[in-house]
mmCIF file of C-alpha atoms in Angstrom:
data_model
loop_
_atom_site.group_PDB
_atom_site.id
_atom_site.type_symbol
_atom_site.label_atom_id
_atom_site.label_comp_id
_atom_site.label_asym_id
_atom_site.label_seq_id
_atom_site.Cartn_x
_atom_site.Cartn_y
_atom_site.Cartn_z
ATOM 1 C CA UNK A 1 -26.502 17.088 -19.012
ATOM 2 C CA UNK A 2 -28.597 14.473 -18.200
ATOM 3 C CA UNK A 3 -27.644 12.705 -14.656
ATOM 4 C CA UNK A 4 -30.156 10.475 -14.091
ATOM 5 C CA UNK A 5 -31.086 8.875 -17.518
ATOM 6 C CA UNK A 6 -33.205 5.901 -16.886
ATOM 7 C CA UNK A 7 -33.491 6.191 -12.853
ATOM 8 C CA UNK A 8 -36.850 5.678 -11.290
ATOM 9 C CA UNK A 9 -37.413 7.939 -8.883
ATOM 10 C CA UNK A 10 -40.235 7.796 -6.178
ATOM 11 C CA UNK A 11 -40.873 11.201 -4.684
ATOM 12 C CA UNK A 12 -43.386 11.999 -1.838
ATOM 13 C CA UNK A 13 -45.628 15.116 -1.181
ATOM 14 C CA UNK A 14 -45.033 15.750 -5.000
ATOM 15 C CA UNK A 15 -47.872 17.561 -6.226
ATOM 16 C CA UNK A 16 -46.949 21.198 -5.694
ATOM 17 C CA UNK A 17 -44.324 23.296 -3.579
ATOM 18 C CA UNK A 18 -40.929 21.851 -3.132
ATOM 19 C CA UNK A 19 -41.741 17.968 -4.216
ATOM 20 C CA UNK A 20 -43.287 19.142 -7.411
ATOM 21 C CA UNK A 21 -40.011 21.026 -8.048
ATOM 22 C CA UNK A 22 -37.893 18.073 -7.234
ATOM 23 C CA UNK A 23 -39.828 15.629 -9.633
ATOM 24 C CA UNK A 24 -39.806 18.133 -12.570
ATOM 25 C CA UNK A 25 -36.322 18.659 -12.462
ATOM 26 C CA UNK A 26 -35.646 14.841 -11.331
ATOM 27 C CA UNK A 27 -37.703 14.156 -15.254
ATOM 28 C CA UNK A 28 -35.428 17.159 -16.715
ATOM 29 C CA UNK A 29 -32.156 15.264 -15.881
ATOM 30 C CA UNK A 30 -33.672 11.787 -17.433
ATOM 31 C CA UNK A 31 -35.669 10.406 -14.392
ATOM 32 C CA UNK A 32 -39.229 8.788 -14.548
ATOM 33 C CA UNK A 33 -40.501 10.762 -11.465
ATOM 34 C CA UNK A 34 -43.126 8.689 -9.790
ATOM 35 C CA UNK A 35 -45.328 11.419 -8.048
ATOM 36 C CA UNK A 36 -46.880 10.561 -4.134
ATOM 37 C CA UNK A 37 -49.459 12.311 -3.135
ATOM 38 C CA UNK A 38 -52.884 13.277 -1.251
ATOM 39 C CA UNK A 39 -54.574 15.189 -3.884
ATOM 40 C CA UNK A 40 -55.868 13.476 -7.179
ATOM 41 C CA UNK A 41 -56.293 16.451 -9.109
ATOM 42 C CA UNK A 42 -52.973 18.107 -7.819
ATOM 43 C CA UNK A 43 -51.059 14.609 -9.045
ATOM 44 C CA UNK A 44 -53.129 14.706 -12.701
ATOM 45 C CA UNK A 45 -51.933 18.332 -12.989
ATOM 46 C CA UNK A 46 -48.389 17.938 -11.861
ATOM 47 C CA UNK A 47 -48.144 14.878 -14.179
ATOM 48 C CA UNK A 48 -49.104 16.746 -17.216
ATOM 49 C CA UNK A 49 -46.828 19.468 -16.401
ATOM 50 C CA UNK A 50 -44.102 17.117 -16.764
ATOM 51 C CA UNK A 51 -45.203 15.669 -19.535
ATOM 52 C CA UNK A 52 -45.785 18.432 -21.414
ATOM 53 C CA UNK A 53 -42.200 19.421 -21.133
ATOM 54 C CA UNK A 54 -41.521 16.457 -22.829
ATOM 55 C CA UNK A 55 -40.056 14.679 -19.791
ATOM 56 C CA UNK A 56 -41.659 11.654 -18.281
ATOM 57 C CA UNK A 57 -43.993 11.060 -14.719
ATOM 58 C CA UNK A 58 -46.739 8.984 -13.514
ATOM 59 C CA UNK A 59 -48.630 9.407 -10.228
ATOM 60 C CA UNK A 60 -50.331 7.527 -7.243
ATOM 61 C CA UNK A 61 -52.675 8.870 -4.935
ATOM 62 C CA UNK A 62 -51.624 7.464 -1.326
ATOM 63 C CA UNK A 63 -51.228 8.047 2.169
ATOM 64 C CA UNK A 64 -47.789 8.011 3.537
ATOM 65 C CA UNK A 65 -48.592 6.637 6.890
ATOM 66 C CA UNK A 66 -50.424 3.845 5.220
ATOM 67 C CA UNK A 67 -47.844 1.205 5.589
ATOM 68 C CA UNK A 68 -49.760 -1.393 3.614
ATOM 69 C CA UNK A 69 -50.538 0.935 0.851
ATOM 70 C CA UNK A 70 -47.005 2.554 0.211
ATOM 71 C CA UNK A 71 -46.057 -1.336 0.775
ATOM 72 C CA UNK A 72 -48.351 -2.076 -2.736
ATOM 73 C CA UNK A 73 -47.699 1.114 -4.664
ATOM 74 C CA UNK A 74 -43.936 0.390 -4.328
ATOM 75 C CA UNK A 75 -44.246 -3.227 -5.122
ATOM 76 C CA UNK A 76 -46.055 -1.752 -8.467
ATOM 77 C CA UNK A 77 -43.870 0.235 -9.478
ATOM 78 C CA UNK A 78 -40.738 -1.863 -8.802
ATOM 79 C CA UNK A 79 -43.252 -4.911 -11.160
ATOM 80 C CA UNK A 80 -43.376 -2.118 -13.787
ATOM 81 C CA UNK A 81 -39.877 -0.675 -14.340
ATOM 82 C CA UNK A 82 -37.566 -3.491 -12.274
ATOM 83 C CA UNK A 83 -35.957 -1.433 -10.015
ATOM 84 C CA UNK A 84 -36.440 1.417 -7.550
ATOM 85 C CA UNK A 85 -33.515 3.773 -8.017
ATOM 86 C CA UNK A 86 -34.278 7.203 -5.947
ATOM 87 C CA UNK A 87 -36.839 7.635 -2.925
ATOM 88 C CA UNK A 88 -37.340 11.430 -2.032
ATOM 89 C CA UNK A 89 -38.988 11.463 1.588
ATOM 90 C CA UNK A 90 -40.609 15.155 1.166
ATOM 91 C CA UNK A 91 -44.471 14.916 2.821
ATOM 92 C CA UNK A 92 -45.001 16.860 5.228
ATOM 93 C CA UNK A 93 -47.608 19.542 7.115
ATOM 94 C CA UNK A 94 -47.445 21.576 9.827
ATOM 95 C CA UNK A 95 -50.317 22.464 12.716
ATOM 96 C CA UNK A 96 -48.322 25.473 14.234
ATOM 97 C CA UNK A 97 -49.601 26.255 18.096
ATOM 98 C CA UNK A 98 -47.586 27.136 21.572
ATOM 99 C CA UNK A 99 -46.614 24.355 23.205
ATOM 100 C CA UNK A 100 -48.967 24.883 26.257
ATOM 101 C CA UNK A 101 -51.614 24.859 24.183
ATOM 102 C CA UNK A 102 -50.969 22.377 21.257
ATOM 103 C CA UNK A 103 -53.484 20.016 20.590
ATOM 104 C CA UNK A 104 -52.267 16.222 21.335
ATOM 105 C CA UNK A 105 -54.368 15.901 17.590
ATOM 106 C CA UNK A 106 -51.844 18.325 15.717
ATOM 107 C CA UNK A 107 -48.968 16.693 17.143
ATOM 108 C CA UNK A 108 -49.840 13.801 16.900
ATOM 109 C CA UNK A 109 -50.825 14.498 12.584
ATOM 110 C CA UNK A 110 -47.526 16.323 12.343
ATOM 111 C CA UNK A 111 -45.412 13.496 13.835
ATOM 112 C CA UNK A 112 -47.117 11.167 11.867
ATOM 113 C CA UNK A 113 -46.776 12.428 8.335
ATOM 114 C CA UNK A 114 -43.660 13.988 8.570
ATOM 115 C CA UNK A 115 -41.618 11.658 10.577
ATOM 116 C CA UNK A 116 -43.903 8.362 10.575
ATOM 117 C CA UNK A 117 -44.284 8.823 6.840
ATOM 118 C CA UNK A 118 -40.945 9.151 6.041
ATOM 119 C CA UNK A 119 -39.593 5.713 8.127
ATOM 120 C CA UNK A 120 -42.515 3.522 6.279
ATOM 121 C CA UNK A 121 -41.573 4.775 3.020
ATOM 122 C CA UNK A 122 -37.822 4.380 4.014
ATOM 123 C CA UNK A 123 -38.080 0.990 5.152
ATOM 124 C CA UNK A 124 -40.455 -0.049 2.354
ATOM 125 C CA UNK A 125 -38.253 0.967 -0.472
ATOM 126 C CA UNK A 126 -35.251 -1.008 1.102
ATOM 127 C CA UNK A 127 -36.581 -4.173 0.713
ATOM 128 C CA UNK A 128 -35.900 -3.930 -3.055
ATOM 129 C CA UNK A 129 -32.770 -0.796 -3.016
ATOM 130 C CA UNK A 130 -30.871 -4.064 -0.313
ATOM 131 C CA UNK A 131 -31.648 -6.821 -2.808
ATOM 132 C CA UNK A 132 -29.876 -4.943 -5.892
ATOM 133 C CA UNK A 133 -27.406 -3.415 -3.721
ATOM 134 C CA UNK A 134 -28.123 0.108 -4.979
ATOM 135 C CA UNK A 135 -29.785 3.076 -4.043
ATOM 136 C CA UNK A 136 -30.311 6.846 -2.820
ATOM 137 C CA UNK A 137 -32.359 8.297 -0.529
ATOM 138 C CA UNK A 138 -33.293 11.753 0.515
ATOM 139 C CA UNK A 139 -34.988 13.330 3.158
ATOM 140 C CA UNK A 140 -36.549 16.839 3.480
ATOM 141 C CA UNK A 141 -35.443 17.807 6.586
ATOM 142 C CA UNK A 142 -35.665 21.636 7.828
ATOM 143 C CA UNK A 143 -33.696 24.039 9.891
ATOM 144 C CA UNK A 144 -35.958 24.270 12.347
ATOM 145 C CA UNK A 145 -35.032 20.424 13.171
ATOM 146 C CA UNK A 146 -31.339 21.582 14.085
ATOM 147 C CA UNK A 147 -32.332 24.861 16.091
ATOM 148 C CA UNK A 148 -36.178 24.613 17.150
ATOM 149 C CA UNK A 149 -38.664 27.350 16.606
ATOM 150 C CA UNK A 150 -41.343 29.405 19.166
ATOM 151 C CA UNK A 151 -44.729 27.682 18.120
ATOM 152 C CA UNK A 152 -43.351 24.972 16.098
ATOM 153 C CA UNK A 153 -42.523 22.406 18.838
ATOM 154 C CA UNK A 154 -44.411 19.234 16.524
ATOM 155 C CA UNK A 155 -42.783 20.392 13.358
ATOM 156 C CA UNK A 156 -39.240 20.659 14.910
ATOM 157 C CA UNK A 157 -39.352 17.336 16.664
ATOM 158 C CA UNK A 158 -40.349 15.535 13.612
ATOM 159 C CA UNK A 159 -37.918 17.205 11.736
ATOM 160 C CA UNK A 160 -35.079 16.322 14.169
ATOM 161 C CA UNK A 161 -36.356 13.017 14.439
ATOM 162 C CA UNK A 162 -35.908 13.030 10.234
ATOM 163 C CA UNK A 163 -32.490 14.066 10.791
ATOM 164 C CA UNK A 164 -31.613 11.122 13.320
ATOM 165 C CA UNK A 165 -33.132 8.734 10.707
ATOM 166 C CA UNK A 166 -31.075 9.520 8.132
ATOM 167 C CA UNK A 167 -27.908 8.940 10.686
ATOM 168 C CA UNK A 168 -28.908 5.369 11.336
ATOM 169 C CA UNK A 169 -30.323 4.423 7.785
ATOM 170 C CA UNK A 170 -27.486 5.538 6.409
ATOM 171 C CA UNK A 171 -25.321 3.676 8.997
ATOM 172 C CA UNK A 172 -27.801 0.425 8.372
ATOM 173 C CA UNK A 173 -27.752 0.957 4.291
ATOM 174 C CA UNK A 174 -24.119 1.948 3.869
ATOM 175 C CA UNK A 175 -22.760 -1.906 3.664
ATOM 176 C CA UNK A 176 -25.273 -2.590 0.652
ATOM 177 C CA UNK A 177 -24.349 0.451 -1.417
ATOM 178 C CA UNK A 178 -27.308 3.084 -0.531
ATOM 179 C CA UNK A 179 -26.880 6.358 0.579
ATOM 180 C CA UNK A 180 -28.950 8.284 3.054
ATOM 181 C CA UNK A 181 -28.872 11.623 3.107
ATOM 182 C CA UNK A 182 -31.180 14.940 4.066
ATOM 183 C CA UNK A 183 -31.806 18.276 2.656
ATOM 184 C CA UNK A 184 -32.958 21.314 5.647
ATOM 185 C CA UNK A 185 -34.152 23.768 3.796
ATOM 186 C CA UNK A 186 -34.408 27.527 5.357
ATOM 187 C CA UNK A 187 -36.783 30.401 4.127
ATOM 188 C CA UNK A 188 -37.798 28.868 1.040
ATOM 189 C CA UNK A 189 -40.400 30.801 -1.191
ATOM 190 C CA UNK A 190 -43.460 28.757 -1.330
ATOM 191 C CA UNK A 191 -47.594 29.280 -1.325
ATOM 192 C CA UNK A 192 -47.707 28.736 2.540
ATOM 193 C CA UNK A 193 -44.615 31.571 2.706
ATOM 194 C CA UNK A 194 -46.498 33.848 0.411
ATOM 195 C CA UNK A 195 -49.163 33.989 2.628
ATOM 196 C CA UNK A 196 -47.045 35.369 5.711
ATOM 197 C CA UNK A 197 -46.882 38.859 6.565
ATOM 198 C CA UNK A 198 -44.818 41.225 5.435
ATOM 199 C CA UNK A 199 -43.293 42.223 8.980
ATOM 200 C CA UNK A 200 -42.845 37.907 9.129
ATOM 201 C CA UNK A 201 -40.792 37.877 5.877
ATOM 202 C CA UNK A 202 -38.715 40.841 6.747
ATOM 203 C CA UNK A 203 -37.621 39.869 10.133
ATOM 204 C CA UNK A 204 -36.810 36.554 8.183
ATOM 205 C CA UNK A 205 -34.403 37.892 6.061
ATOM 206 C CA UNK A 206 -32.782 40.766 8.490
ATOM 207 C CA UNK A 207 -31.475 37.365 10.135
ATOM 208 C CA UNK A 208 -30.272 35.452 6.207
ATOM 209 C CA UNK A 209 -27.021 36.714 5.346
ATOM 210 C CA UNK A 210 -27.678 36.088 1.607
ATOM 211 C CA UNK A 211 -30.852 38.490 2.386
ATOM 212 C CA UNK A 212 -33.430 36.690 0.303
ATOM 213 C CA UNK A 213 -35.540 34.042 0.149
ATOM 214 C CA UNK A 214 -34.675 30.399 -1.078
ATOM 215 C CA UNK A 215 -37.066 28.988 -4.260
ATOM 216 C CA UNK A 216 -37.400 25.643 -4.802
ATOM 217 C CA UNK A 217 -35.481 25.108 -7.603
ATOM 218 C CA UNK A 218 -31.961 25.803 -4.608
ATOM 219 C CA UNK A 219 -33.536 22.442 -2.768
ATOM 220 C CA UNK A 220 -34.243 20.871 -5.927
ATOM 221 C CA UNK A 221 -30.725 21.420 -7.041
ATOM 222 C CA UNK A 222 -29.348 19.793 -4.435
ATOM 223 C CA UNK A 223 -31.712 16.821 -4.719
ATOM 224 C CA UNK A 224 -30.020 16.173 -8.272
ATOM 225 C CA UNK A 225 -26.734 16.504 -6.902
ATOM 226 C CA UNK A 226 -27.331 13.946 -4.010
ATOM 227 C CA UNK A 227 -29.132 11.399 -5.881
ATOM 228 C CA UNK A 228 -26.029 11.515 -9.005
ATOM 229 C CA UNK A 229 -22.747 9.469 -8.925
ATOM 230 C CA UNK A 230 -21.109 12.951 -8.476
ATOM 231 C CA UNK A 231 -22.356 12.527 -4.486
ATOM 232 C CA UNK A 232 -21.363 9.222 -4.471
ATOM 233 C CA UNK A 233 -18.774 9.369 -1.426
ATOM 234 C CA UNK A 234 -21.692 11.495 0.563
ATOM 235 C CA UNK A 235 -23.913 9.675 3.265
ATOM 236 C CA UNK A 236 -25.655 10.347 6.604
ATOM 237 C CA UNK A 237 -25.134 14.412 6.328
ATOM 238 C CA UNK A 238 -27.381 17.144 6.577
ATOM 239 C CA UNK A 239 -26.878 19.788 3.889
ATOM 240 C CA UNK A 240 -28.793 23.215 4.485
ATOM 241 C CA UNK A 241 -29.821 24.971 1.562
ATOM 242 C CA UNK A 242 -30.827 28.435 4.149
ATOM 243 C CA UNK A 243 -28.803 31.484 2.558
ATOM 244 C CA UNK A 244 -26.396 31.189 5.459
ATOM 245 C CA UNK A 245 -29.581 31.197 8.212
ATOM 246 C CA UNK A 246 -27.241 28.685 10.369
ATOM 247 C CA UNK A 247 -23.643 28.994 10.284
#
């Protein structure tokens, strides 16, 4: 089934990992998944991956905390196809240190991306998702935004700050038919998990009562669920997608 036939879907930090899941299987269900991201050659590859499937996607390379360039890309894309349907708020890094020790520069890049990025391209989408009263958005949240991690103090705050944002743009949005929501993914199998040592991974999953890893295709999932009518009474919540991490 096909929930999303026709729906133009922006998605951010798209190019590989958990994005590039979320616009294949946004194009799988009907989307046109508009790709965001850093890398040139990651966008050209993730595009023809799509398209190859036989589903459709076209990519921008951009900056999220570029306010005037989001600000033109969007305008672009809502000139091309009329409308702006689905914004998924997924770019994001992380510059992992102590506290004590963290560089003002890495928290300063991690605040920025994650939780900078995410407000322009929130409030740049809404100028055309409030004029035709419609609209979803989702944000990539993580668990370590509701409980904190040793090490991870810049990631964690700009993941709680995510989480806040989706509270009052959903509260802002609600009267004019948009819905806000975010997605906190736990242990999620990736190319930056793969590279974690094995005694990191197992103490990781001695505390997941499902006892495994997540893959993509769980937060990806529950994108498609949250952006379809089926979701249509849901707004301002937090749904983890962490094998039971936080209960």
């Amino acid at each position: 089934m096909r929930r999303l036939e026709g729906k133009v879907a922006i998605i951010t930090g798209a190019a590989r990992g958990i994005g590039y899941s979320i616009a294949e299987m946004l194009s799988e269900h009907g989307a046109i998944s508009v790709i965001i991201d850093l890398d040139q050659g990651a966008v050209n590859s993730a595009i023809k991956q799509i398209d190859d499937q036989g589903n459709r996607a076209i990519g921008f390379t951009a900056d999220v905390t570029n306010s005037q360039e989001i600000a033109s890309i969007f305008k672009e894309i809502h000139n091309e196809f009329g409308k702006i349907d689905i914004l998924i708020n997924n770019a994001g890094i992380t510059k992992d240190g102590l506290l004590m020790k963290m560089k003002e520069s890495d928290w300063d890049a991690v605040i920025n991306i994650n939780l900078k990025g995410t407000f322009i391209c929130t409030q740049k989408v809404s100028r055309y998702m409030l004029k035709s009263r419609s609209g979803v958005i989702i944000n990539i949240a993580s668990v370590i935004g509701l409980i904190g991690n040793a090490g991870q103090a810049n990631y964690a705050a700009s993941k709680g700050g995510i989480i806040a944002l989706t509270k009052s743009s959903a509260k802002e949005f609600a009267s004019r038919n948009i819905r806000v929501n975010a997605i906190a993914p736990g242990f999620i199998k990736t190319e930056m998990t793969d590279k974690l040592p094995q005694e990191v991974i197992d103490n990781y999953l001695a505390a997941i009562p499902l006892s495994c890893m997540g893959t993509v295709r769980d937060v990806a999932n529950l994108c498609i669920f949250l952006a379809s009518e089926e979701a249509g009474y849901i707004t301002g919540q937090t749904i983890q997608v962490d094998g039971g991490l936080i209960m």
